[in-house]
CSV table of C-alpha atoms in Angstrom, one decimal:
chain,number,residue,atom,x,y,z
A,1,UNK,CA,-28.3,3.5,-11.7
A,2,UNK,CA,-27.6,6.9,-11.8
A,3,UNK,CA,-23.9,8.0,-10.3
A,4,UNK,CA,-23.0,11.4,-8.8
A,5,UNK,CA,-19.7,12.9,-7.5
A,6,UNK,CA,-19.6,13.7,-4.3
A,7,UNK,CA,-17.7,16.5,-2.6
A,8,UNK,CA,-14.7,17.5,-0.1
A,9,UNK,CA,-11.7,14.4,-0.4
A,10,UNK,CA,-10.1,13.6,-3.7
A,11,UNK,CA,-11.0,10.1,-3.2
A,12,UNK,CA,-14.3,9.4,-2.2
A,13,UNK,CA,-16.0,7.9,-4.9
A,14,UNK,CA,-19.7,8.6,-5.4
A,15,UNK,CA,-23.4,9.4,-3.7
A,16,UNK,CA,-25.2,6.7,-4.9
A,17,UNK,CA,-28.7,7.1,-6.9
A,18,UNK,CA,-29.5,3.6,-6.5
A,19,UNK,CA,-32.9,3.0,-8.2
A,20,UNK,CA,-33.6,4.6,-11.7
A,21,UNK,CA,-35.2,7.5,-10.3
A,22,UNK,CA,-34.2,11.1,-12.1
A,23,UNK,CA,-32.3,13.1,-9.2
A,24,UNK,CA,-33.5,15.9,-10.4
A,25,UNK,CA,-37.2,14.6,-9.5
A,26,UNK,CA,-36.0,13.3,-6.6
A,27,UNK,CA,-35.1,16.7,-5.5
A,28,UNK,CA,-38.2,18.0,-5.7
A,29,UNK,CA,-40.2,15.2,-4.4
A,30,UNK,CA,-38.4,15.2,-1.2
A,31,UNK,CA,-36.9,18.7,-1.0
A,32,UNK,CA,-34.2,17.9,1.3
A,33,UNK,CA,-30.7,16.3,1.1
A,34,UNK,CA,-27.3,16.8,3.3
A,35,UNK,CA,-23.8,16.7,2.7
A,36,UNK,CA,-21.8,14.4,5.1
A,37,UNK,CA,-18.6,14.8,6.6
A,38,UNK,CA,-16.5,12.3,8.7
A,39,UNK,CA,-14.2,13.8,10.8
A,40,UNK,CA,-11.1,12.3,13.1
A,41,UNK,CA,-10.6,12.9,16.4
A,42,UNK,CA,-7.4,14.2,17.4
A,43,UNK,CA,-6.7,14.7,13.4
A,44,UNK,CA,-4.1,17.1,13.5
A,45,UNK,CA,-2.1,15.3,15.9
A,46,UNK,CA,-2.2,12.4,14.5
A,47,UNK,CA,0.9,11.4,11.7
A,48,UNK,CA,0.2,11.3,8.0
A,49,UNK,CA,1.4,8.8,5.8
A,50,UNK,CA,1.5,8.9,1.7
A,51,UNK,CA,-0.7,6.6,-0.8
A,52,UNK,CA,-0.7,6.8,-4.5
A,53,UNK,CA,-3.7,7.3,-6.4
A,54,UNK,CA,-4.6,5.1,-9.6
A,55,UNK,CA,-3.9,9.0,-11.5
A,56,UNK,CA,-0.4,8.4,-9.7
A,57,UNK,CA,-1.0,11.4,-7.7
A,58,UNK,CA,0.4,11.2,-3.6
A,59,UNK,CA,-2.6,11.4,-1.0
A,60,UNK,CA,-1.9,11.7,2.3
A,61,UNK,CA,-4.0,9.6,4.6
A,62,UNK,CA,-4.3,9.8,8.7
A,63,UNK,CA,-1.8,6.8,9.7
A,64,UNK,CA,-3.3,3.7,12.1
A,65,UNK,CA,-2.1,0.7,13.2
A,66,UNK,CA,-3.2,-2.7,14.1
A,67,UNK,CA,-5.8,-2.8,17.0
A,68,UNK,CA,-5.7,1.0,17.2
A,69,UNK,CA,-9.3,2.3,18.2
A,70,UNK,CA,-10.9,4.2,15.3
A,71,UNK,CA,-13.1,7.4,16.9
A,72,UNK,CA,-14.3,10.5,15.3
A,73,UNK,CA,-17.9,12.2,14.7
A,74,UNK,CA,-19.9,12.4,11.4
A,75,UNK,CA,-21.2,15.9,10.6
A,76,UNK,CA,-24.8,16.2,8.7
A,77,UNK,CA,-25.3,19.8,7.3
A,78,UNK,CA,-28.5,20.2,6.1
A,79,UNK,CA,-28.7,21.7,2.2
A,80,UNK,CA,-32.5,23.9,3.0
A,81,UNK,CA,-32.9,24.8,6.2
A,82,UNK,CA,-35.6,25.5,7.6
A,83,UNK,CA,-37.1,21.7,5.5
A,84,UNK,CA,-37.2,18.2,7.4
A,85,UNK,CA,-35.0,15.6,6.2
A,86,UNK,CA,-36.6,12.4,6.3
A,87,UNK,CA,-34.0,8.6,6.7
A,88,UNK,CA,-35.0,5.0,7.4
A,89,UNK,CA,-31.7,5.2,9.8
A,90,UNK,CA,-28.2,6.6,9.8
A,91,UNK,CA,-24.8,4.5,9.9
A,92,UNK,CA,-21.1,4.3,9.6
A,93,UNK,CA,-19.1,1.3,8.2
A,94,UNK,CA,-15.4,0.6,8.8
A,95,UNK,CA,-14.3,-1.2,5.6
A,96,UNK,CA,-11.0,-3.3,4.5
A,97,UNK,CA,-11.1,-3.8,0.9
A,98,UNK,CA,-9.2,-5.4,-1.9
A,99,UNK,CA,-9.7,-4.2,-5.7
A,100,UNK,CA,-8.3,-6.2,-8.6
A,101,UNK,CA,-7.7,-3.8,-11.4
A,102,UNK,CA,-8.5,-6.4,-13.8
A,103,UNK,CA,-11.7,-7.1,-12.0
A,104,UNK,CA,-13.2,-4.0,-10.8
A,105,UNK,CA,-16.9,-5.4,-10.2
A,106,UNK,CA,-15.7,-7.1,-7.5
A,107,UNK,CA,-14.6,-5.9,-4.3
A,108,UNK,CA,-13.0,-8.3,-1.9
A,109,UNK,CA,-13.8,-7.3,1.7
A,110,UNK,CA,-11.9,-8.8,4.6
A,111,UNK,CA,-13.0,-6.3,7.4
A,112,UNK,CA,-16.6,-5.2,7.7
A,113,UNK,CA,-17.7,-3.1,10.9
A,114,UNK,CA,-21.3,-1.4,10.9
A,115,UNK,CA,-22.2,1.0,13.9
A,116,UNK,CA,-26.0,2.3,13.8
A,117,UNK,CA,-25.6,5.7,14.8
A,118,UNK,CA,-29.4,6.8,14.3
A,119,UNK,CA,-32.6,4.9,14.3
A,120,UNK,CA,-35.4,6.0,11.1
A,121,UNK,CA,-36.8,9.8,11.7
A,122,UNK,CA,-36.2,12.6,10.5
A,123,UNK,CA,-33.5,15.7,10.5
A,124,UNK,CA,-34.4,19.2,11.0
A,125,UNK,CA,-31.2,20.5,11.7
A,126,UNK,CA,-27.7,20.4,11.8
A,127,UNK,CA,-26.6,17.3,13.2
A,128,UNK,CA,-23.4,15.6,14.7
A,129,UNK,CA,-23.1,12.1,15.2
A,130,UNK,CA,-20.0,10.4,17.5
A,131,UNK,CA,-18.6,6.5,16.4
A,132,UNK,CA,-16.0,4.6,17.9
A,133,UNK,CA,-14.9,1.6,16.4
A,134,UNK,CA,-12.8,-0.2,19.5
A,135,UNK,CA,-9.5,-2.4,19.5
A,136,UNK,CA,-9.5,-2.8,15.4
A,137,UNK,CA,-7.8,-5.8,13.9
A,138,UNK,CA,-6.3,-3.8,10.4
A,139,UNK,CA,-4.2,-7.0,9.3
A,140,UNK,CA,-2.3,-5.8,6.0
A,141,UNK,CA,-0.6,-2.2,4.8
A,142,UNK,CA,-2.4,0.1,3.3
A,143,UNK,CA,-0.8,-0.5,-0.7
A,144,UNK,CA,-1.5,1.2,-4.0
A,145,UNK,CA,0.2,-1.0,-6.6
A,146,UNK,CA,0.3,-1.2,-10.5
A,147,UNK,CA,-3.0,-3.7,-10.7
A,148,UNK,CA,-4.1,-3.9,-6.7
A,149,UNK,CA,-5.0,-1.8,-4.1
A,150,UNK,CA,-6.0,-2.2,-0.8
A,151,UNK,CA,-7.9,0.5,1.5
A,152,UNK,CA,-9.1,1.1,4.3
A,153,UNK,CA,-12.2,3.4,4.6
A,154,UNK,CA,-14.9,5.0,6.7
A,155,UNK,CA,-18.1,4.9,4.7
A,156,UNK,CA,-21.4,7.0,6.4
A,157,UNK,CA,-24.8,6.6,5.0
A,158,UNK,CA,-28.6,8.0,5.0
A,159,UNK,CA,-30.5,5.6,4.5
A,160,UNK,CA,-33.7,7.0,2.4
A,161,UNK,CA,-36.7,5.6,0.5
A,162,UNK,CA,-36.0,6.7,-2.9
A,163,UNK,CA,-32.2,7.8,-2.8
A,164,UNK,CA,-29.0,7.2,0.0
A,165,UNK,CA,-26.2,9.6,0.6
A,166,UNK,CA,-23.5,8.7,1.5
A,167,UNK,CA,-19.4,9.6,2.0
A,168,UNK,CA,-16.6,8.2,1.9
A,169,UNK,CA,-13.2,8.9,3.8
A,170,UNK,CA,-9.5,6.6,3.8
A,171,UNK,CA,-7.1,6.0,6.4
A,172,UNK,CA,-3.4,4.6,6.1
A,173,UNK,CA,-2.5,2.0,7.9
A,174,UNK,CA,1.3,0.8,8.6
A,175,UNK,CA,2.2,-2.7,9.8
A,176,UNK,CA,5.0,-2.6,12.5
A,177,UNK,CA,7.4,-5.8,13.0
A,178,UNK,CA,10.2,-6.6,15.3
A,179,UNK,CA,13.9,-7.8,14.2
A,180,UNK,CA,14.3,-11.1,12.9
A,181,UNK,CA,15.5,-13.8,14.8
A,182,UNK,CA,17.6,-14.9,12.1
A,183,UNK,CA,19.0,-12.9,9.5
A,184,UNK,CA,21.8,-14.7,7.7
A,185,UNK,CA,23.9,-13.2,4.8
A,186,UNK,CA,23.4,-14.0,1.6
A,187,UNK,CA,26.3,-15.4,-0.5
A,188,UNK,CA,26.1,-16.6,-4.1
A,189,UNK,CA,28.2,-17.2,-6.7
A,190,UNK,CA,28.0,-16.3,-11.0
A,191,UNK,CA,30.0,-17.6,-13.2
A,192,UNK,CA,30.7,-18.6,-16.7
A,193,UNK,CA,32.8,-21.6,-17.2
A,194,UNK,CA,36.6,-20.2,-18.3
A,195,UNK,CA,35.2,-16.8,-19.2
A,196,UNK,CA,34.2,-14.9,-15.3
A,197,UNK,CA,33.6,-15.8,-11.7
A,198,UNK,CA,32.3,-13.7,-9.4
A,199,UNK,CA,31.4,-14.1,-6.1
A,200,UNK,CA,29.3,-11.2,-4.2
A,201,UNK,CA,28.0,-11.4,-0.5
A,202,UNK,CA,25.2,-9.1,1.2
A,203,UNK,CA,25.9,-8.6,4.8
A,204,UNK,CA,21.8,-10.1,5.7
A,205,UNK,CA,18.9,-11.0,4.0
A,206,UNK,CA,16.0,-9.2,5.7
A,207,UNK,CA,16.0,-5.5,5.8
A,208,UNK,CA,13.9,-2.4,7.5
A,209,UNK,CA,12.4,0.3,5.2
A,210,UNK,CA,15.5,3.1,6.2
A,211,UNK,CA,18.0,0.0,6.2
A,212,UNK,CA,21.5,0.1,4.8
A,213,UNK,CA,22.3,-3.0,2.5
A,214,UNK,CA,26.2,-3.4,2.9
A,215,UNK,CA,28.2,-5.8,0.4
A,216,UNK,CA,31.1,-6.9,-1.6
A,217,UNK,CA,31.9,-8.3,-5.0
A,218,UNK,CA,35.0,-10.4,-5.4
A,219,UNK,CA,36.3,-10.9,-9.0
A,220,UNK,CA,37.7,-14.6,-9.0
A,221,UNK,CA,38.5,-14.6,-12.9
A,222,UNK,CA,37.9,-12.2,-15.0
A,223,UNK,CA,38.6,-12.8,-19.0
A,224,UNK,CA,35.6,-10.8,-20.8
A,225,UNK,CA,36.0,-7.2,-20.8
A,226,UNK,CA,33.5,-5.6,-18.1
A,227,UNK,CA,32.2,-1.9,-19.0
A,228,UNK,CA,30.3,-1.4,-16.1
A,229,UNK,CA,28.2,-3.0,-13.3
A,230,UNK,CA,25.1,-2.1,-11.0
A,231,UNK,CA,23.0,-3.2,-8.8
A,232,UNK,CA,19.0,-2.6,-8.8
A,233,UNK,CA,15.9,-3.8,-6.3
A,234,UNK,CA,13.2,-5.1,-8.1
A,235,UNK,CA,9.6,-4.8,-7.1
A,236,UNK,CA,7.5,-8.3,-8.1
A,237,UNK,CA,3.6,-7.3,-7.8
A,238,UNK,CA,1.3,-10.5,-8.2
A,239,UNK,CA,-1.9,-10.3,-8.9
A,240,UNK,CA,-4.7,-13.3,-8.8
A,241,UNK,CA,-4.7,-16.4,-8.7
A,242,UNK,CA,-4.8,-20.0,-11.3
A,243,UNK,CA,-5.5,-18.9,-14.9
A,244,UNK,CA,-6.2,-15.2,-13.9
A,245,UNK,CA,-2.3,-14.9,-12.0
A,246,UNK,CA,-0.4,-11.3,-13.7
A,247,UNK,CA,2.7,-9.9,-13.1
A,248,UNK,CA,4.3,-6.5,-13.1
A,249,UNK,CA,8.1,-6.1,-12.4
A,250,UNK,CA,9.4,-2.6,-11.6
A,251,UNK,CA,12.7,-1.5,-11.0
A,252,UNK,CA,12.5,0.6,-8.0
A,253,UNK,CA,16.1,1.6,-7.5
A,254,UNK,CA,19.0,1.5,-9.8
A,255,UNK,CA,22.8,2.2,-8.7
A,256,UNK,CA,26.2,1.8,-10.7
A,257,UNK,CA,28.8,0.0,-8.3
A,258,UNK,CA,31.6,0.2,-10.7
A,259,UNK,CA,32.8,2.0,-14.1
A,260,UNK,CA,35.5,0.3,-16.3
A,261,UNK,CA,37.0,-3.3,-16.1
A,262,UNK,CA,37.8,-5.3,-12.9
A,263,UNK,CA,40.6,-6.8,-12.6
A,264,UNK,CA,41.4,-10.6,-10.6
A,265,UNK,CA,41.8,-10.6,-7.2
A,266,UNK,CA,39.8,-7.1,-7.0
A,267,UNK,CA,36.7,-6.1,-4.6
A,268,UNK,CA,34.4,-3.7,-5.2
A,269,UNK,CA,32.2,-2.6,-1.9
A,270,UNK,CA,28.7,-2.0,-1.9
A,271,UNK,CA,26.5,0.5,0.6
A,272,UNK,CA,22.8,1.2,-0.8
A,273,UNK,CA,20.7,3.5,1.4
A,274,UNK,CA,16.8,2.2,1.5
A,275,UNK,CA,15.5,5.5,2.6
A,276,UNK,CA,16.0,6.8,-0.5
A,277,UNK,CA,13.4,4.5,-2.6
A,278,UNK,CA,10.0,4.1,-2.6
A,279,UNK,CA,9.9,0.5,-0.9
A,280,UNK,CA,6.6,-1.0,0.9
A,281,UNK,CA,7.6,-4.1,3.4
A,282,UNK,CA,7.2,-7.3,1.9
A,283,UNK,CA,3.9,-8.6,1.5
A,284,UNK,CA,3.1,-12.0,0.7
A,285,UNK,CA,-0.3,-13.8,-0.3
A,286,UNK,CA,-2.6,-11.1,1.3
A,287,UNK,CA,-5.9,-12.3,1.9
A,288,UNK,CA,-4.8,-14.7,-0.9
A,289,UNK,CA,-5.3,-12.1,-3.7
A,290,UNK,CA,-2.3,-10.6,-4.4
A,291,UNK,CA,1.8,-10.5,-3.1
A,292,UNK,CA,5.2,-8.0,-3.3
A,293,UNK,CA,8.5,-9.6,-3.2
A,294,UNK,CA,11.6,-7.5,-3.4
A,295,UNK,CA,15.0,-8.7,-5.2
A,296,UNK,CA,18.3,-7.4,-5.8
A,297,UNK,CA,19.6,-7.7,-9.6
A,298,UNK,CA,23.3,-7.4,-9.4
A,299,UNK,CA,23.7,-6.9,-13.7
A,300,UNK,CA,27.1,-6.8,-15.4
A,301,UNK,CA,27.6,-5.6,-18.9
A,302,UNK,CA,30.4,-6.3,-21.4
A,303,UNK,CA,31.9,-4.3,-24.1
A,304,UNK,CA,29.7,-5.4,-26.7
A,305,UNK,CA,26.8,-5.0,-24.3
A,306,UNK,CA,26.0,-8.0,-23.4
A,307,UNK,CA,24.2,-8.6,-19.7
A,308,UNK,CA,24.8,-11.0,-17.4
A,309,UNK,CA,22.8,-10.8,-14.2
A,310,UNK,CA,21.9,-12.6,-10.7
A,311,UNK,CA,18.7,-11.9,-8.7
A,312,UNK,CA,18.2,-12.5,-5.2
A,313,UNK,CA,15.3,-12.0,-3.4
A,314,UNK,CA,15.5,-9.8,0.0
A,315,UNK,CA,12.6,-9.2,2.6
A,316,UNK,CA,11.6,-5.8,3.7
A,317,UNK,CA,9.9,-4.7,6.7
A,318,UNK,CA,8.6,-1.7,8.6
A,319,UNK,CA,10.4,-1.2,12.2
A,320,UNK,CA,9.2,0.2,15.1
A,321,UNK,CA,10.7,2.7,17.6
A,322,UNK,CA,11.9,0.2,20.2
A,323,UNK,CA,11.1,-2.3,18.4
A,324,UNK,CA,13.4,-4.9,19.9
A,325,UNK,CA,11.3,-3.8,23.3
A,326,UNK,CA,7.7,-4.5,21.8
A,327,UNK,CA,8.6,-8.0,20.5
A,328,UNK,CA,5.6,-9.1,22.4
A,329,UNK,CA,3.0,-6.7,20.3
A,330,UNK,CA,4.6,-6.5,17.1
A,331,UNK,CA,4.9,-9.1,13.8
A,332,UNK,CA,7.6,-11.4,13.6
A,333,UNK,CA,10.0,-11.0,10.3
């Protein structure tokens, strides 16, 4: 099989060659070929969200959500005019997709949408095509992670004897919730028996992406000496599942909540702004492939460095505007 760049977005991947045929010979035989575009409708107006790339590059993507109609127009722009450009039938796929970096041959589809926008002829101009994909269930985030991804694409093909051409465009897509029903504190304790007890308390468990997490540490006994202290979120990626299960930990956000020795009796306050970080909600077992969990390491360190720490897992999610209003529409916490 014989692979070929295609043209225009960073990210599409490739025109596919897909019998052992020399392209070049191809070319000739045939003497026609098109470049494809797939265009939005209402693009401009419509928000933009940020994905990274595997290079660790930001994209930015046109943002949909759940159930959202998907509607634009593929352009055909013939390469010799003036020549006839002869297809077995035109189409455009809407495709949700899963790739394990550990196991790029396979893709893991969970959405597959086909519209046949032209039946087997032939081209001898200039052509635009409209599609509408209608009410579209988009069930997970759009997520670039350390050894996952998961996309959302637009794929447009020419179907031909010898050779297809075809193009590739991504979308974004955000997953709204509402507030949770319950969100209790979280209060814990760490200690080490006649040496240091600490008790520290986060005012909830279950936060929005531009949340504030509000706390306080309460030094009960204190009789190693403390140099510091901080708190960080930790991002737990998990990839695959039985014997084939990896996980990458990554410390998102770090911040130092005290500098020099507490004494008993004292309280040191905590106020951590989320829209500062990088965070994606919480996403567990998607499609069964892969989850995110988020916790917060509260670390202490003594004077001959020595760490002592407590995790506690939060949950993130993405709010609405007036999302208390569309409880009805939106994805309980």
């Amino acid at each position: 099989m014989v692979m070929a760049a295609s043209h225009g977005h960073p990210e599409m991947q490739y025109i596919a060659i897909s019998e052992n045929v020399d392209p070049t010979l191809s070319f000739f035989r045939f003497g026609q070929s098109a470049d494809l575009e797939i265009e939005l409708d209402n693009a401009d107006d419509r928000p933009l969200t940020e994905v990274k790339t595997e290079e660790g590059k930001i994209e930015k993507l046109a943002l949909f959500y759940d159930g959202e109609n998907i509607k634009g127009n593929l352009k055909i722009n013939l390469k010799n005019p003036g020549k006839k450009l002869e297809h077995q039938g035109i189409k455009i796929e809407f495709i949700g997709q899963i790739e394990l970096y550990y196991d790029r041959g396979n893709h893991h589809e969970f959405i597959s949408l086909v519209k046949e926008l032209a039946h087997p002829g032939e081209l001898t101009q200039n052509t635009s095509l409209n599609f509408e994909f209608v009410n579209v269930e988009k069930p997970f985030e759009t997520y670039s992670g350390n050894n996952v991804r998961l996309r959302y694409f637009l794929r447009a093909s020419i179907s031909r004897r010898i050779s297809d051409i075809s193009k590739e465009l991504d979308i974004g897509v955000n997953t709204l919730s509402q507030y949770p029903d319950i969100n209790n504190s979280i209060k814990m304790e760490v200690g080490i028996e006649d040496c240091l007890h600490i008790e520290f308390e986060y005012n909830k468990s279950k936060y929005h992406l531009n949340d504030v997490i509000v706390g306080k540490i309460y030094f009960l006994l204190v009789r190693i000496k403390i140099k510091y202290m901080e708190l960080a979120i930790i991002k737990r990626e998990q990839t695959g599942t039985g014997a084939n299960v990896y996980h990458e930990n990554e410390t998102v956000a770090k911040f130092e909540i005290m500098d020099g020795a507490p004494v008993r009796g004292e309280s040191i306050p905590i106020r951590l702004f989320l829209a500062n970080y990088e965070l994606t909600p919480t996403l567990k077992d998607v499609n069964k492939k892969f989850s995110v969990r988020y916790y917060l390491n509260l670390v202490l360190i003594d004077e001959e460095d020595r760490r002592y720490f407590k995790q506690q897992e939060i949950i993130l999610w993405r709010k609405a505007r007036g999302a208390k209003d569309q409880s009805a529409s939106l994805k309980k916490v």
